[in-house]
XYZ file of C-alpha atoms in Angstrom:
433
model
C 119.408 23.405 85.210
C 116.696 20.768 85.656
C 115.802 19.960 89.240
C 116.078 16.360 90.493
C 112.284 16.258 90.945
C 111.723 17.264 87.388
C 114.132 14.568 86.193
C 111.945 12.119 88.147
C 108.718 13.382 86.568
C 110.303 13.155 83.059
C 111.476 9.703 83.826
C 107.830 8.499 84.644
C 106.608 10.246 81.501
C 109.211 8.490 79.330
C 108.385 5.197 81.124
C 104.725 5.564 80.258
C 105.530 6.423 76.609
C 107.793 3.221 76.335
C 104.935 1.117 77.873
C 102.382 2.574 75.487
C 104.816 1.560 72.669
C 104.622 -1.993 73.938
C 108.151 -2.219 75.351
C 108.396 -4.787 77.992
C 107.889 -3.228 81.514
C 111.097 -4.739 82.954
C 113.312 -3.449 80.190
C 111.546 -0.047 80.148
C 111.988 0.464 83.925
C 115.700 -0.606 83.765
C 116.441 1.824 80.813
C 114.667 4.762 82.361
C 116.242 4.148 85.780
C 119.807 3.890 84.482
C 119.544 6.973 82.323
C 117.863 8.844 85.211
C 120.603 7.867 87.644
C 123.308 8.913 85.175
C 121.642 12.331 84.840
C 121.270 12.707 88.586
C 124.686 11.274 89.569
C 127.118 9.610 87.083
C 127.709 6.484 85.137
C 129.552 4.729 87.955
C 126.623 5.181 90.375
C 124.239 3.920 87.765
C 126.193 0.759 86.994
C 126.668 0.113 90.668
C 122.865 0.495 91.322
C 122.053 -1.784 88.397
C 124.440 -4.452 89.542
C 125.128 -4.764 93.251
C 121.933 -3.081 94.472
C 119.539 -5.210 92.499
C 121.427 -8.476 93.314
C 121.635 -7.596 97.064
C 117.725 -6.988 97.208
C 116.919 -10.151 95.217
C 119.227 -12.317 97.233
C 116.673 -12.679 100.034
C 114.819 -15.694 101.451
C 111.520 -14.002 101.172
C 111.638 -14.097 97.347
C 111.443 -17.891 97.343
C 107.702 -17.510 97.718
C 107.519 -16.324 94.088
C 108.460 -19.687 92.321
C 106.550 -21.677 94.837
C 103.157 -20.073 94.320
C 103.948 -19.779 90.583
C 104.588 -23.605 90.383
C 101.386 -24.182 92.267
C 99.392 -22.099 89.738
C 101.031 -23.725 86.778
C 100.251 -27.222 87.995
C 96.584 -26.320 88.612
C 96.545 -24.777 85.027
C 97.969 -27.862 83.361
C 95.894 -30.419 85.367
C 92.178 -31.151 85.512
C 91.661 -29.593 88.974
C 90.116 -26.482 87.618
C 87.699 -28.381 85.513
C 86.782 -30.565 88.537
C 86.009 -27.399 90.582
C 83.608 -26.144 87.950
C 82.018 -29.535 87.495
C 81.226 -29.694 91.203
C 79.791 -26.124 91.225
C 77.793 -26.892 88.073
C 76.337 -30.028 89.563
C 75.010 -28.276 92.625
C 73.745 -24.910 91.249
C 73.472 -25.551 87.498
C 69.699 -26.325 87.747
C 68.871 -22.711 88.808
C 68.393 -19.775 86.447
C 71.908 -18.256 85.925
C 73.286 -21.231 87.898
C 76.133 -21.940 85.505
C 77.230 -18.254 85.582
C 77.157 -18.365 89.411
C 79.036 -21.645 89.371
C 81.711 -20.083 87.172
C 82.216 -17.161 89.639
C 82.461 -19.498 92.631
C 84.813 -21.809 90.746
C 87.017 -18.825 89.776
C 87.105 -17.794 93.451
C 88.168 -21.262 94.690
C 90.544 -21.546 91.666
C 92.024 -18.231 92.811
C 92.795 -19.740 96.285
C 95.017 -22.405 94.620
C 96.520 -20.652 91.675
C 96.729 -16.879 92.210
C 96.486 -15.929 88.490
C 93.609 -14.280 86.693
C 94.862 -15.667 83.383
C 94.837 -19.265 84.751
C 91.177 -18.628 85.801
C 90.088 -17.299 82.332
C 91.933 -20.167 80.665
C 90.453 -22.936 82.695
C 86.886 -21.452 82.751
C 86.968 -20.863 78.968
C 87.735 -24.627 78.541
C 85.161 -25.863 80.987
C 82.429 -23.311 81.884
C 81.930 -21.553 78.523
C 81.074 -24.700 76.427
C 78.509 -25.814 79.141
C 76.939 -22.369 79.151
C 76.703 -22.387 75.347
C 75.250 -25.863 75.380
C 72.585 -24.805 77.848
C 71.472 -21.862 75.778
C 73.114 -18.944 77.733
C 73.274 -15.634 75.982
C 76.988 -15.364 74.701
C 77.919 -11.927 76.151
C 76.307 -12.863 79.499
C 78.351 -16.095 79.560
C 81.545 -14.447 78.510
C 81.055 -11.670 81.081
C 80.728 -14.148 83.996
C 83.961 -15.807 82.929
C 85.885 -12.574 82.508
C 84.557 -10.953 85.700
C 85.232 -14.032 87.783
C 88.801 -14.546 86.682
C 90.231 -11.518 88.544
C 89.088 -13.020 91.782
C 92.368 -14.863 91.534
C 94.189 -11.494 92.044
C 92.212 -10.825 95.265
C 91.926 -14.349 96.867
C 95.311 -15.565 98.009
C 97.793 -16.661 96.940
C 98.106 -13.580 94.867
C 101.297 -12.446 93.192
C 100.167 -8.703 93.401
C 99.946 -9.068 97.193
C 103.242 -10.873 97.473
C 105.066 -8.033 95.466
C 103.199 -5.339 97.393
C 104.226 -6.953 100.728
C 107.872 -7.386 99.740
C 108.274 -3.808 98.374
C 106.486 -2.113 101.246
C 107.868 -4.517 103.866
C 104.402 -5.454 105.131
C 103.232 -8.918 106.149
C 102.214 -10.837 103.136
C 100.135 -13.111 105.277
C 98.007 -10.236 106.508
C 97.675 -8.975 103.047
C 96.427 -12.322 101.900
C 93.827 -12.281 104.621
C 92.675 -8.729 103.587
C 92.019 -10.188 100.093
C 89.817 -12.946 101.473
C 87.367 -10.565 102.913
C 87.157 -8.435 99.750
C 87.114 -11.481 97.459
C 84.302 -13.325 99.365
C 82.221 -10.063 99.359
C 82.755 -9.773 95.591
C 81.745 -13.362 94.949
C 78.566 -12.919 96.907
C 77.637 -9.644 95.160
C 78.365 -11.132 91.663
C 76.118 -14.183 92.429
C 73.269 -11.813 93.621
C 73.614 -9.709 90.467
C 73.556 -12.795 88.303
C 70.342 -13.933 90.027
C 68.706 -10.558 89.634
C 69.577 -10.346 85.885
C 68.241 -13.778 85.223
C 65.020 -13.081 87.088
C 64.503 -9.932 85.017
C 65.788 -11.517 81.673
C 65.266 -15.271 81.944
C 66.694 -15.811 78.479
C 70.138 -14.759 79.664
C 70.633 -17.862 81.752
C 68.082 -20.763 81.306
C 67.838 -23.429 84.003
C 70.086 -26.379 83.455
C 69.395 -30.086 84.193
C 68.963 -31.366 87.698
C 71.603 -34.069 88.344
C 70.948 -37.036 90.581
C 72.187 -36.725 94.125
C 74.617 -39.528 93.599
C 76.238 -37.632 90.716
C 76.483 -34.431 92.709
C 78.103 -36.219 95.632
C 80.597 -37.848 93.197
C 81.693 -34.391 91.876
C 81.971 -33.090 95.350
C 84.156 -35.973 96.404
C 86.577 -35.297 93.566
C 87.346 -31.795 94.805
C 87.728 -32.523 98.502
C 91.542 -33.013 98.228
C 91.894 -29.613 96.379
C 89.714 -27.957 99.043
C 91.808 -29.503 101.818
C 95.027 -28.098 100.137
C 93.385 -24.707 100.025
C 92.438 -24.892 103.707
C 96.004 -26.074 104.592
C 97.697 -23.201 102.749
C 95.304 -20.400 103.919
C 94.729 -21.891 107.357
C 98.462 -22.326 107.895
C 99.089 -18.655 107.168
C 96.069 -17.421 109.250
C 97.030 -19.404 112.342
C 100.679 -18.714 112.104
C 101.616 -22.419 111.839
C 103.931 -21.531 108.991
C 105.254 -18.517 107.013
C 104.009 -17.392 103.649
C 107.044 -18.886 102.008
C 106.431 -22.221 103.759
C 102.802 -21.926 102.699
C 103.933 -21.686 99.062
C 106.117 -24.827 99.494
C 103.160 -26.726 100.977
C 100.971 -25.499 98.141
C 103.411 -26.383 95.350
C 104.206 -29.839 96.781
C 100.514 -30.552 97.613
C 99.346 -29.622 94.178
C 101.986 -31.763 92.522
C 101.184 -34.718 94.871
C 97.447 -34.500 94.227
C 97.923 -34.170 90.484
C 99.955 -37.356 90.251
C 98.056 -39.383 92.857
C 94.646 -38.777 91.190
C 96.227 -38.860 87.705
C 95.025 -35.311 86.891
C 98.281 -34.452 84.971
C 100.450 -36.148 82.469
C 104.283 -36.184 82.558
C 104.355 -33.976 79.424
C 102.095 -31.358 81.070
C 103.994 -31.460 84.375
C 107.316 -30.764 82.487
C 105.526 -27.905 80.711
C 104.346 -26.497 84.083
C 107.967 -26.660 85.380
C 109.321 -24.795 82.252
C 106.549 -22.184 82.432
C 107.309 -21.738 86.174
C 110.998 -21.189 85.404
C 110.261 -18.648 82.691
C 107.626 -16.732 84.592
C 109.635 -16.698 87.755
C 112.658 -15.392 85.906
C 110.483 -12.625 84.397
C 109.122 -11.724 87.841
C 112.584 -11.602 89.400
C 113.798 -9.324 86.556
C 110.753 -7.091 87.161
C 111.564 -6.987 90.896
C 115.232 -6.197 90.222
C 114.157 -3.433 87.792
C 111.823 -2.139 90.437
C 114.521 -1.799 93.044
C 116.544 0.102 90.502
C 113.498 2.323 89.805
C 113.170 2.876 93.457
C 116.771 3.975 93.734
C 116.138 6.496 90.840
C 113.058 7.848 92.560
C 114.888 8.195 95.907
C 117.720 10.191 94.230
C 115.213 12.332 92.388
C 113.500 13.118 95.771
C 110.084 12.864 93.874
C 108.313 10.616 96.391
C 109.416 13.054 99.229
C 108.097 16.054 97.209
C 104.789 14.186 96.583
C 104.379 13.273 100.316
C 104.905 16.998 101.352
C 102.561 18.166 98.643
C 99.731 15.805 99.396
C 99.947 16.444 103.184
C 100.018 20.222 102.601
C 96.908 19.979 100.537
C 94.869 18.721 103.465
C 92.304 17.180 101.144
C 89.900 14.464 102.528
C 91.144 10.944 101.983
C 88.139 10.081 99.909
C 89.261 12.636 97.322
C 92.697 10.861 97.163
C 90.878 7.466 97.019
C 88.947 8.714 93.944
C 92.199 9.839 92.314
C 93.659 6.399 92.880
C 90.609 4.798 91.284
C 91.081 6.967 88.173
C 94.750 6.215 88.055
C 94.428 2.366 88.345
C 91.457 2.160 85.999
C 93.659 3.713 83.320
C 96.807 1.622 84.095
C 94.818 -1.553 84.319
C 93.808 -1.125 80.745
C 97.235 -1.903 79.360
C 99.380 -3.205 82.154
C 99.268 -6.590 84.092
C 98.750 -6.389 87.880
C 102.437 -7.228 88.691
C 103.587 -4.263 86.532
C 101.081 -1.947 88.075
C 102.306 -2.798 91.657
C 106.010 -2.428 90.616
C 105.434 0.841 88.764
C 103.229 2.794 91.317
C 103.857 1.513 94.791
C 107.538 2.742 94.980
C 106.333 6.249 94.054
C 103.052 6.574 95.854
C 103.364 4.401 99.060
C 105.183 6.750 101.481
C 102.970 9.677 100.436
C 99.727 7.657 101.010
C 100.889 6.281 104.432
C 101.762 9.814 105.619
C 98.200 10.899 104.736
C 96.923 8.230 107.097
C 96.083 5.178 105.039
C 96.298 1.783 106.738
C 99.062 -0.110 104.788
C 97.014 -3.369 104.742
C 93.817 -1.702 103.745
C 95.731 0.244 101.071
C 97.229 -3.060 99.666
C 93.671 -4.557 99.379
C 92.279 -1.395 97.774
C 95.045 -1.103 95.319
C 94.873 -4.798 94.341
C 91.129 -4.443 93.943
C 91.535 -1.487 91.649
C 94.028 -3.667 89.576
C 91.443 -6.430 89.329
C 88.907 -3.894 87.968
C 91.428 -2.330 85.566
C 92.213 -5.721 84.100
C 88.537 -6.163 82.769
C 87.723 -2.474 82.017
C 87.029 -1.392 78.383
C 88.442 -0.473 76.122
C 91.752 -2.325 76.773
C 91.143 -4.680 79.684
C 93.798 -7.334 79.334
C 91.689 -10.303 80.564
C 89.041 -9.360 78.088
C 91.697 -9.632 75.365
C 92.875 -12.999 76.766
C 89.365 -14.252 76.584
C 89.050 -13.024 72.941
C 92.285 -14.719 72.016
C 91.163 -18.066 73.580
C 87.597 -18.212 72.463
C 87.223 -15.928 69.482
C 84.300 -14.154 70.991
C 84.057 -10.538 69.727
C 85.477 -7.985 72.142
C 82.292 -5.819 72.013
C 80.249 -8.816 73.327
C 82.772 -9.450 76.081
C 82.791 -5.756 77.214
C 78.903 -5.703 77.153
C 78.854 -8.743 79.371
C 81.367 -7.207 81.831
C 79.508 -3.945 82.396
C 77.082 -5.156 85.186
C 80.052 -6.508 87.194
C 81.965 -3.277 86.777
C 79.065 -1.433 88.430
C 79.140 -3.965 91.287
C 82.935 -3.360 91.602
C 82.405 0.308 91.960
C 79.951 -0.322 94.767
C 82.528 -2.593 96.460
C 85.084 0.195 96.251
C 82.688 2.645 97.934
C 82.009 0.026 100.624
C 85.678 -0.477 101.238
C 86.089 3.377 101.751
C 83.089 3.600 104.028
C 83.841 0.382 105.909
C 87.533 -0.280 105.977
C 86.970 -3.337 108.208
C 85.959 -5.331 105.112
C 89.657 -5.631 104.386
C 91.247 -5.278 107.814
C 89.132 -7.493 110.168
C 90.721 -10.835 109.228
C 94.351 -9.531 109.285
C 93.627 -7.897 112.682
C 92.470 -11.296 114.047
C 95.640 -13.131 112.920
C 97.929 -14.640 115.585
């Protein structure tokens, strides 16, 4: 007779096969979980878990944060706010070598603070930054690489759906997770800009100098983004100071972005309705994913696989850095063909308890895992953000992958720094009120 633990292992293998066959992750997790629970218990328990358990867990106030931040991101995507952010960065640093690429990275970071989606980042920057870099004679793979590498900053810099889901599943403070992403995200932005500067000093043809705009023009572009920056400060500052909860911050962000878009005429009624529709569709998909995750957690609990993994990892007595390297390999592979939300929902229910028993700080672990997801999303040969860029712009994948390589090297350095100096991710959360 097959042991419960082996049924759990087989369930994960079948799930990976279904995902490799392009089955939607929510449907795949539900199918595997229901069949697994039937094998472990019976049909009645499986149906009860699929119905009442999923509904009970989803019927919680904390989940209202999902549509709030999703709406905020959709409004940013459909308005001209993203283009305005890039225009301001371009006006101030475009005259330097590689300045447009640096402006792209900075704009992606700020855009991440008001959208929370890497795909919004690559969509907006492909429309605004890429044409400008082409016009100024930037080498195509270098230009594409800066857009693709900058886009996943949206996963790290709050509001991030990956952090939200991690916090809900593990019952950790989403606000503290957000702040952990700020430290890592800012470090990543700085290191990317330094690498761009070094590359353009060695190979000036990669990113020629752009035109120097008059001071009046630069101030005008800066004035246009002040409301957006104030919104960003209100959302993150409110969370950091404890003035309002993460859910309330999402409501402030959604209402604020909507208000700004209409007051400054940055969105049409047609695009606003499109943003509402896409918010409803995406939120529905995320809620289905969360429901399927709770079902998967039930399956894993019944199989006792997480408990077995915890006991096994603790008994090995291996250094934490070895486990960290194993996590890096795992998420590099998963990131090649899964979006960040799916990676959180698939791996955290299985691995979290084992990793905490080994001695990982839950907030640091969240930042580390989300950083790994960001890297996986741009890693050859199947980085999903790279394919998004290819679909939007038509630039060949080999050129995109070539442009991303220097940033991946920087990302590996950041991971090493996070392991050596955990405070990079934990100092801001530890200072929160």
